[in-house]
Coordinates of N, CA and C in Angstrom, one line a residue:
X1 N -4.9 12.5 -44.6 CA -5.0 11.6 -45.7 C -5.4 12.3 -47.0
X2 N -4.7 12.0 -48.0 CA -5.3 12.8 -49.4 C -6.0 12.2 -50.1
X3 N -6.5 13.1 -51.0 CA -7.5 11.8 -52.0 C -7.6 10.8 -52.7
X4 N -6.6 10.7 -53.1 CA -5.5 9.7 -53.7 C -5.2 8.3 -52.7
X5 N -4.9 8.8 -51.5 CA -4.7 7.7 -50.3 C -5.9 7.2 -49.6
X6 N -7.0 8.2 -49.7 CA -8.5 7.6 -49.6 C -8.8 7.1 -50.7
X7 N -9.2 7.0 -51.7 CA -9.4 5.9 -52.7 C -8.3 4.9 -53.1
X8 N -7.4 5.1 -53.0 CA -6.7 3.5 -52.6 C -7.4 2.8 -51.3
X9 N -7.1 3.2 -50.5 CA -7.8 2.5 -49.7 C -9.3 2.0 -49.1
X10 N -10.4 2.5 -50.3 CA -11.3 2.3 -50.1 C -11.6 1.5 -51.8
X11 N -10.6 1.3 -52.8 CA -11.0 0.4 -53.5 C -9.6 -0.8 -54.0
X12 N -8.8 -0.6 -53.0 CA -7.5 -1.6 -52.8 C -7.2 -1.6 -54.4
X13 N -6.6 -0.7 -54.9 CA -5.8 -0.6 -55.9 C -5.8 1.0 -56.7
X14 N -4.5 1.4 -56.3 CA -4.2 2.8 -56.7 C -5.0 3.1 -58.2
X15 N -4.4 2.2 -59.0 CA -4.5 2.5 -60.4 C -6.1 2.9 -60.9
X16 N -7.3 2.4 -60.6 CA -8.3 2.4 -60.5 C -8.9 3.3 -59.7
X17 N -8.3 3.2 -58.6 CA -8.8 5.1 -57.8 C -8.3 6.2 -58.7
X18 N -7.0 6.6 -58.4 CA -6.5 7.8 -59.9 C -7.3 7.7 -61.0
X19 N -7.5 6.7 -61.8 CA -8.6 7.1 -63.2 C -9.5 7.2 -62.4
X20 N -10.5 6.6 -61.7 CA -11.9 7.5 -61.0 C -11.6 9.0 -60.6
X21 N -10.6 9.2 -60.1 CA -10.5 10.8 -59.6 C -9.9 11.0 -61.3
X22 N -9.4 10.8 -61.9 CA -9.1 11.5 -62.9 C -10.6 11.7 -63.9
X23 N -11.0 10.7 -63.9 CA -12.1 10.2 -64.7 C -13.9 11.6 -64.3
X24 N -13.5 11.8 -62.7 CA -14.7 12.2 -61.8 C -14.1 13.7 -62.1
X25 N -12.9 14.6 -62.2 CA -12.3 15.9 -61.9 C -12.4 16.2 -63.7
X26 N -12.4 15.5 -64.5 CA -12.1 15.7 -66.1 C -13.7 15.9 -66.8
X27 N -14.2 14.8 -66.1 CA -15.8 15.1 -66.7 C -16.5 15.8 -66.1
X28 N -16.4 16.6 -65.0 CA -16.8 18.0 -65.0 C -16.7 18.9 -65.8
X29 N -15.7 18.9 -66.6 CA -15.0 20.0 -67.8 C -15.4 19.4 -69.1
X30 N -16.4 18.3 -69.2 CA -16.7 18.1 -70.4 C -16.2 16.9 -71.2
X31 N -15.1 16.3 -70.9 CA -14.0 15.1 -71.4 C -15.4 14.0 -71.1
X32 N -15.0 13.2 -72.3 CA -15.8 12.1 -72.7 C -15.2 10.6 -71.4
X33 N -15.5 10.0 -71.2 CA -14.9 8.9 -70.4 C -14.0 8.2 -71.3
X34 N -14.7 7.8 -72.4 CA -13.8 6.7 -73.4 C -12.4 7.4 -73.4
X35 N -12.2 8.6 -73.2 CA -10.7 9.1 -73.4 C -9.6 8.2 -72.4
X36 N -10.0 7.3 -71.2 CA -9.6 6.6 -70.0 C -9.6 5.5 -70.4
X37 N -10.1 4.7 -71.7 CA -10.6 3.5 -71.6 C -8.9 3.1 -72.2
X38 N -9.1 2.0 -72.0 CA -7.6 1.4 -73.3 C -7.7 1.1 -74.9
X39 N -7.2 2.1 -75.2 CA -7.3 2.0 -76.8 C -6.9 0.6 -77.3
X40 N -5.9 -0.1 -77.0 CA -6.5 -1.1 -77.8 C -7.2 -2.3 -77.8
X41 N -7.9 -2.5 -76.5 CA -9.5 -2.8 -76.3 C -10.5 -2.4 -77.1
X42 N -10.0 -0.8 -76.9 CA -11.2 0.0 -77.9 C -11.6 -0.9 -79.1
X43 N -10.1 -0.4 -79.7 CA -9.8 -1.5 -81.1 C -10.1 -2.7 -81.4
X44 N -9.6 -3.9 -80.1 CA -9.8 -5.5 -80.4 C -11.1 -5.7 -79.9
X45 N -12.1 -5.4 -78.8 CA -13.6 -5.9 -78.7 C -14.1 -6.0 -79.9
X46 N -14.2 -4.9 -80.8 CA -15.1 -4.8 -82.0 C -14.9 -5.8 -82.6
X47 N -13.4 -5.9 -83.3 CA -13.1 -6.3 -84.2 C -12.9 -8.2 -83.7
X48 N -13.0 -8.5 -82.4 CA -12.7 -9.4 -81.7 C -14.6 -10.5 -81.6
X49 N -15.2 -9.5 -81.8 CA -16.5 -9.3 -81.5 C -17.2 -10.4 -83.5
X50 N -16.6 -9.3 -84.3 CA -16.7 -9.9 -85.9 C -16.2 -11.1 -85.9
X51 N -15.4 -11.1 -85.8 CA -14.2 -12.6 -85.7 C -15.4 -13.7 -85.4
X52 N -15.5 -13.8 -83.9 CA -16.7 -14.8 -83.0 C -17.8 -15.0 -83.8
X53 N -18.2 -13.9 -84.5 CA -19.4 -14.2 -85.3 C -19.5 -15.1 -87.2
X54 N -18.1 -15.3 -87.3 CA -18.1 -16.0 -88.0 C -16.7 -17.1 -87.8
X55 N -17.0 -17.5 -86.4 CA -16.2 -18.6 -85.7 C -14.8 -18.2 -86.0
X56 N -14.5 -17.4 -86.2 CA -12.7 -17.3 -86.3 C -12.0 -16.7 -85.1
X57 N -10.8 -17.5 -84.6 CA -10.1 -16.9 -83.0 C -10.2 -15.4 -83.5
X58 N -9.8 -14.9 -82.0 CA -9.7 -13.9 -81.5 C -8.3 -13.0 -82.1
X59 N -8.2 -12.0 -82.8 CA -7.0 -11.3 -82.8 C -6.1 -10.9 -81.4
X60 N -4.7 -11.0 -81.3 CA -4.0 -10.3 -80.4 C -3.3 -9.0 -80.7
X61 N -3.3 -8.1 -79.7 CA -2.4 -7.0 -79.7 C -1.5 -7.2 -80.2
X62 N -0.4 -6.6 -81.4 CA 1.0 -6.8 -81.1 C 1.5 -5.3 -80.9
X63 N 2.6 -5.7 -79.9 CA 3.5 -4.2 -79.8 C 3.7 -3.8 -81.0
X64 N 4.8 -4.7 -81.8 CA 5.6 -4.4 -83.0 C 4.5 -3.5 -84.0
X65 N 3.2 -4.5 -84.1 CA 2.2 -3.9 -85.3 C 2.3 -2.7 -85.0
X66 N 2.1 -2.6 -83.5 CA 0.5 -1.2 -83.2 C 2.2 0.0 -83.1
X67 N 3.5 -0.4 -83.2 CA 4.0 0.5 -83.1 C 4.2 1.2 -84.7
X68 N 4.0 -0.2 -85.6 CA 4.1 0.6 -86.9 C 2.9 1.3 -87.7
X69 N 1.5 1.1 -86.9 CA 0.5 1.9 -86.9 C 0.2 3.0 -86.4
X70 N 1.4 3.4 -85.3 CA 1.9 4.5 -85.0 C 2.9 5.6 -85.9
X71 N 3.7 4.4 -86.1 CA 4.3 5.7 -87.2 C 3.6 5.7 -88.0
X72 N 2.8 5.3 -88.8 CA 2.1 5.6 -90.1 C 1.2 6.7 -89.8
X73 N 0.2 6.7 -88.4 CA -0.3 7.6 -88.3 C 0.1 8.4 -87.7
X74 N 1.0 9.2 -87.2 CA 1.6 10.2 -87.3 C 2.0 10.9 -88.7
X75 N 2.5 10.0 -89.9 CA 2.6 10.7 -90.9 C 1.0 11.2 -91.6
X76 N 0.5 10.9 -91.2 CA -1.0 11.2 -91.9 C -1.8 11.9 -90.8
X77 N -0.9 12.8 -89.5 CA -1.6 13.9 -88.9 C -1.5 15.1 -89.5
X78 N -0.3 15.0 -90.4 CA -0.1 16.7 -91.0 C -1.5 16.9 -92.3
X79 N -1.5 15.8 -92.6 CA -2.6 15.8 -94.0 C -3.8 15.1 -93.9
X80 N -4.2 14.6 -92.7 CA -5.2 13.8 -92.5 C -5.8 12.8 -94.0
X81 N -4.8 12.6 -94.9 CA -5.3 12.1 -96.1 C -5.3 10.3 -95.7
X82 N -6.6 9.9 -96.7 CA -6.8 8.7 -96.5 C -5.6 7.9 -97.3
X83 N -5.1 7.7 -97.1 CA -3.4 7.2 -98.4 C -3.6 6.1 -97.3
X84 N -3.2 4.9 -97.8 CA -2.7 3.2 -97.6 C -1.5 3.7 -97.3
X85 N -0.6 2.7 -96.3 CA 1.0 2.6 -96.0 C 1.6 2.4 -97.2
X86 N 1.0 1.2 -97.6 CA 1.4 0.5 -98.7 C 2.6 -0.5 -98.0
X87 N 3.0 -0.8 -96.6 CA 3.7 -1.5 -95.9 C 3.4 -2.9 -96.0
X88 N 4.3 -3.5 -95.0 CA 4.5 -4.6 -95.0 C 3.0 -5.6 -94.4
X89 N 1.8 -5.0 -93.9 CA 1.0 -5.7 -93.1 C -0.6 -4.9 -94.0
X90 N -1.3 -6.1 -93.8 CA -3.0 -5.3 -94.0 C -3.0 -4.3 -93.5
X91 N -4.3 -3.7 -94.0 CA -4.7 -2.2 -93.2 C -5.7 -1.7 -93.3
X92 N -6.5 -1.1 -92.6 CA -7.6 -0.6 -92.6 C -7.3 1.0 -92.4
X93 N -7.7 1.8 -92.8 CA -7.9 3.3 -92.1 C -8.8 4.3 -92.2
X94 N -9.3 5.0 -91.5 CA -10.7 5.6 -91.2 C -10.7 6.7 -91.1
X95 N -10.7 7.8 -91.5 CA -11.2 9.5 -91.2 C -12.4 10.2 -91.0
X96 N -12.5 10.9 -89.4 CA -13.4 11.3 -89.4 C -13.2 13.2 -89.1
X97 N -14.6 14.2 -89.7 CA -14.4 15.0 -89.5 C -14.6 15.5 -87.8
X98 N -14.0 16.4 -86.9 CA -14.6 16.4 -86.0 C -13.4 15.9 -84.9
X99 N -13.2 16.1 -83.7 CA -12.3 15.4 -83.3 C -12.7 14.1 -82.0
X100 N -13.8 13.6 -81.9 CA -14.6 12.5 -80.8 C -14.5 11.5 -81.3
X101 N -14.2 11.2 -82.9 CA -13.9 9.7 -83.1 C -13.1 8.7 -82.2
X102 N -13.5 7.6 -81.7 CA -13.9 6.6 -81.1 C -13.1 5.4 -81.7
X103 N -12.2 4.8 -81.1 CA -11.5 3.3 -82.4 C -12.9 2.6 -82.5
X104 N -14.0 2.4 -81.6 CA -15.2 1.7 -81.8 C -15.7 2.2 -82.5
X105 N -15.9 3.1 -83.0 CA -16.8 4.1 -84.1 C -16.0 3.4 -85.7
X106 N -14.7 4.1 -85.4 CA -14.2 3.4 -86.6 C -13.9 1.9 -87.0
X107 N -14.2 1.2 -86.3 CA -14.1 -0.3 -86.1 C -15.8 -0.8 -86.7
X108 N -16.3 0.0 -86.1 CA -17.8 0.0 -86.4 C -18.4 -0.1 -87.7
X109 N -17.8 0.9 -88.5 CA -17.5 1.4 -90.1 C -17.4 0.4 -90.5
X110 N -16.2 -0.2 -90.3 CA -15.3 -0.9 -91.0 C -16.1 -2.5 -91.2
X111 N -16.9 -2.9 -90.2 CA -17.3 -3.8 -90.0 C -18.9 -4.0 -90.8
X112 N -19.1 -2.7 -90.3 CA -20.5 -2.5 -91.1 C -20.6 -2.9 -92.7
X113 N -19.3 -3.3 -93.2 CA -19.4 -3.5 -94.7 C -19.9 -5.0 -94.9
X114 N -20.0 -5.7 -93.8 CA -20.2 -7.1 -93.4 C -21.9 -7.2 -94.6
X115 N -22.6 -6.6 -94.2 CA -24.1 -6.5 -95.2 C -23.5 -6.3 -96.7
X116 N -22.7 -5.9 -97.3 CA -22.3 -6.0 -98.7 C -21.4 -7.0 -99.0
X117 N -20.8 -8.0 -98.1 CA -19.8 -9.0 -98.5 C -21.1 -10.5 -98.8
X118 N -20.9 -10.7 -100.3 CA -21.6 -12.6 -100.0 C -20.3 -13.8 -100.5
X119 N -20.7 -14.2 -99.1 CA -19.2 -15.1 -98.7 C -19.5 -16.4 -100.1
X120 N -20.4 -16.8 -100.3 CA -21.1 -17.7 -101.8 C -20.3 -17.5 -103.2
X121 N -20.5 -15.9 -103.3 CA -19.6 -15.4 -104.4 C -18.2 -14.7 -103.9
X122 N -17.8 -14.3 -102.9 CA -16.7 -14.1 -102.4 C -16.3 -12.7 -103.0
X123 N -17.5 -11.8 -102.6 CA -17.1 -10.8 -103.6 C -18.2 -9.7 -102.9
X124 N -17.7 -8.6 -103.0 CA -19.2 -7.4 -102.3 C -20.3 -7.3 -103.6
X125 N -21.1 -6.6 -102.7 CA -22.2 -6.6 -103.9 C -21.9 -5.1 -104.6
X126 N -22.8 -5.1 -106.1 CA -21.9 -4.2 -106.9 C -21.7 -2.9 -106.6
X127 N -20.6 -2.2 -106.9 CA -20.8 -0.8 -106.0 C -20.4 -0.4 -105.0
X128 N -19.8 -1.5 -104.2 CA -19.7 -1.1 -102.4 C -18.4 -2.1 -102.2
X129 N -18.2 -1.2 -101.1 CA -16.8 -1.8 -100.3 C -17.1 -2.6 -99.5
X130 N -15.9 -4.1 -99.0 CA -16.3 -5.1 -98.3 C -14.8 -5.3 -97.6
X131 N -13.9 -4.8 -98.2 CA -12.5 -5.2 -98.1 C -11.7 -4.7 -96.7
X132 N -12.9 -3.6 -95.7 CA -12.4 -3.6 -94.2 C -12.8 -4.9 -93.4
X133 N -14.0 -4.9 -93.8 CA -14.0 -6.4 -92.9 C -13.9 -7.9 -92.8
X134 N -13.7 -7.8 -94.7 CA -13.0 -9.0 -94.7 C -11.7 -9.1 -94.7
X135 N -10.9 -8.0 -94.3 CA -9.8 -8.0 -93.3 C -9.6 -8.2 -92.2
X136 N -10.6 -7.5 -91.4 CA -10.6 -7.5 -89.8 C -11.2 -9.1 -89.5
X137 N -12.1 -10.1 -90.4 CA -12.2 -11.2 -90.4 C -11.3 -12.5 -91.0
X138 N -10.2 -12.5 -91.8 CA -9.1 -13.1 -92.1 C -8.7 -14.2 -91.4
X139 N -8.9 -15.0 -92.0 CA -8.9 -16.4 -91.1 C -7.3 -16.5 -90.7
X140 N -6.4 -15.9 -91.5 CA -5.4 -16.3 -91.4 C -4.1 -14.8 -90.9
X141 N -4.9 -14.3 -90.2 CA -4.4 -13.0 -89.8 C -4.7 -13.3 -88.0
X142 N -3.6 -12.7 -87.1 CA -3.9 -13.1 -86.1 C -3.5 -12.1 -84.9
X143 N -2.9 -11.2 -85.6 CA -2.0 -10.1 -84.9 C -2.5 -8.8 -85.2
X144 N -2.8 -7.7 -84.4 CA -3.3 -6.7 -84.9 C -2.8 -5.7 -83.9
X145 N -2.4 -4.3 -84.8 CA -2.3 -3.1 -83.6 C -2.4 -1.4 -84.7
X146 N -2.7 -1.2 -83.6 CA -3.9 0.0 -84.3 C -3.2 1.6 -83.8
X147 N -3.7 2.7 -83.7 CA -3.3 3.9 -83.6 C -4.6 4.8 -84.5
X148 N -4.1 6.3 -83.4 CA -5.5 7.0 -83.3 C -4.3 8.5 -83.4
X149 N -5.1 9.1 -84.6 CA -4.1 10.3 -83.6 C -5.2 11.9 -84.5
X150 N -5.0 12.6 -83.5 CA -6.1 14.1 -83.9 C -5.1 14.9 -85.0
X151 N -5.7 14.9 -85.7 CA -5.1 15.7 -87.1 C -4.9 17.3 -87.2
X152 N -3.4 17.8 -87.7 CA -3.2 19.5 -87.3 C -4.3 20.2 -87.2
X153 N -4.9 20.6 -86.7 CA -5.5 22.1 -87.3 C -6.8 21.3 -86.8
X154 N -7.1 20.3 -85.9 CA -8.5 19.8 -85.5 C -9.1 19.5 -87.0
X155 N -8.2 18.9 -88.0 CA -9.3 18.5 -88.5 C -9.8 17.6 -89.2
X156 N -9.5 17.5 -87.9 CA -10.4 15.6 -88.3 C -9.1 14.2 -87.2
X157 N -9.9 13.3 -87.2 CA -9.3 12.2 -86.7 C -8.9 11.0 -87.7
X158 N -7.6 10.8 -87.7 CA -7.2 9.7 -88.8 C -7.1 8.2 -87.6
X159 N -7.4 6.9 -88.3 CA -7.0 5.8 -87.0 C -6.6 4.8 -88.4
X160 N -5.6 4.0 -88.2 CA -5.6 3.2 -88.9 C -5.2 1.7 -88.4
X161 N -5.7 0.1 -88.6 CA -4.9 -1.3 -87.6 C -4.5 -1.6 -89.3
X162 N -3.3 -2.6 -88.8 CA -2.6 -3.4 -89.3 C -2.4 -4.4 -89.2
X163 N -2.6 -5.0 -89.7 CA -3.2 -6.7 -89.8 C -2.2 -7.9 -89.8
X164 N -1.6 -8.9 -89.2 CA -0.4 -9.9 -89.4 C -0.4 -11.0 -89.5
X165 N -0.8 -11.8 -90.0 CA -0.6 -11.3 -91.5 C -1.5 -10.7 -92.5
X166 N -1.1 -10.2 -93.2 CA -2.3 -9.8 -94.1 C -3.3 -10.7 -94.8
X167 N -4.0 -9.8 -95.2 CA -5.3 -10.7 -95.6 C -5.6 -10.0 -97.0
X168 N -6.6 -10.5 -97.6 CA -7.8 -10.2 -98.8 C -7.2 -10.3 -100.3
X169 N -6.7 -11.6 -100.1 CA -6.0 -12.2 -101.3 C -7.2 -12.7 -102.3
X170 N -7.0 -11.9 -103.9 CA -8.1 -12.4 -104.9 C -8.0 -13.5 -105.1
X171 N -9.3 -13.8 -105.1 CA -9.2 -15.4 -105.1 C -9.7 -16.0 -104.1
X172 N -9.4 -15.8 -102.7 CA -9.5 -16.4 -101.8 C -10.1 -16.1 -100.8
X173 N -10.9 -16.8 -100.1 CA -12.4 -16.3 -99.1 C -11.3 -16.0 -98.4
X174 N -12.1 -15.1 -96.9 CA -11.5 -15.0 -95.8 C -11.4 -15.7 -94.3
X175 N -12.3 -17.0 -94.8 CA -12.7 -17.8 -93.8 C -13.4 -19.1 -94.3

């Protein structure tokens, strides 16, 4: 019996034995676990997480989005530059130096702007950016898909979600 066929059958499902043996043979060598997890979980807990806290549903995955968050971030692995799509959907995008960034790390960021947004005046406080997470909070945004990709030369990690509909219309709260 090989190892593969003993952990299937000692946890009745292939898929979950293989990532444990992958998961148990990889982090020997140093590999982080979150590299196994599902990126875009990674992505929707957080941001799924904001939402609940100011009563607004839950975002869904969309294929279509997260595939055009793919090609955008691919074009921004050669330059790792912070540049907007300027596309058809919201967006958020994140750069970190280093290559361990995390979509929860950068979701994290993005959210953390929450302490400079007052929903009263509908506006950040002076100075400071509010406009990632009163995106990722959008009452009227419902669709999201994201992308992560390690930039030439190690340097740095670009991630950017896209939002459907978009959101952070002047003028108008987010919720």
């Amino acid at each position: 019996m090989s190892i593969s066929d003993l952990w299937r059958s000692r946890c009745h499902g292939g898929a979950i034995a293989i990532l444990l043996v992958l998961f148990l043979c990889d982090n020997a060598n140093g590999a982080k676990p979150s590299q196994y997890l599902d990126l875009p979980s990674q992505f929707l807990a957080p941001q799924n997480a904001a939402r609940a806290t100011v009563g607004m549903r839950p975002l869904v995955w969309d294929s279509r989005v997260a595939r055009y968050a793919e090609w955008y971030a691919n074009q921004r692995r050669w330059d790792c530059a912070l540049k907007h799509s300027n596309g058809p959907y919201g967006e958020n995008i994140f750069w970190g130096s280093g290559t361990d960034w995390t979509p929860t790390q950068a979701v994290s960021d993005w959210v953390s702007e929450r302490r400079w947004y007052n929903y009263w005046r509908n506006s950040c406080a002076g100075g400071q950016e509010c406009g990632h997470y009163t995106q990722i909070v959008w009452s009227g945004t419902t669709r999201v898909g994201c992308a992560r990709v390690t930039c030439l030369g190690d340097r740095g990690v670009f991630m950017t979600c896209n939002y459907d509909p978009p959101g952070n219309y002047i003028g108008e709260r987010p919720y």
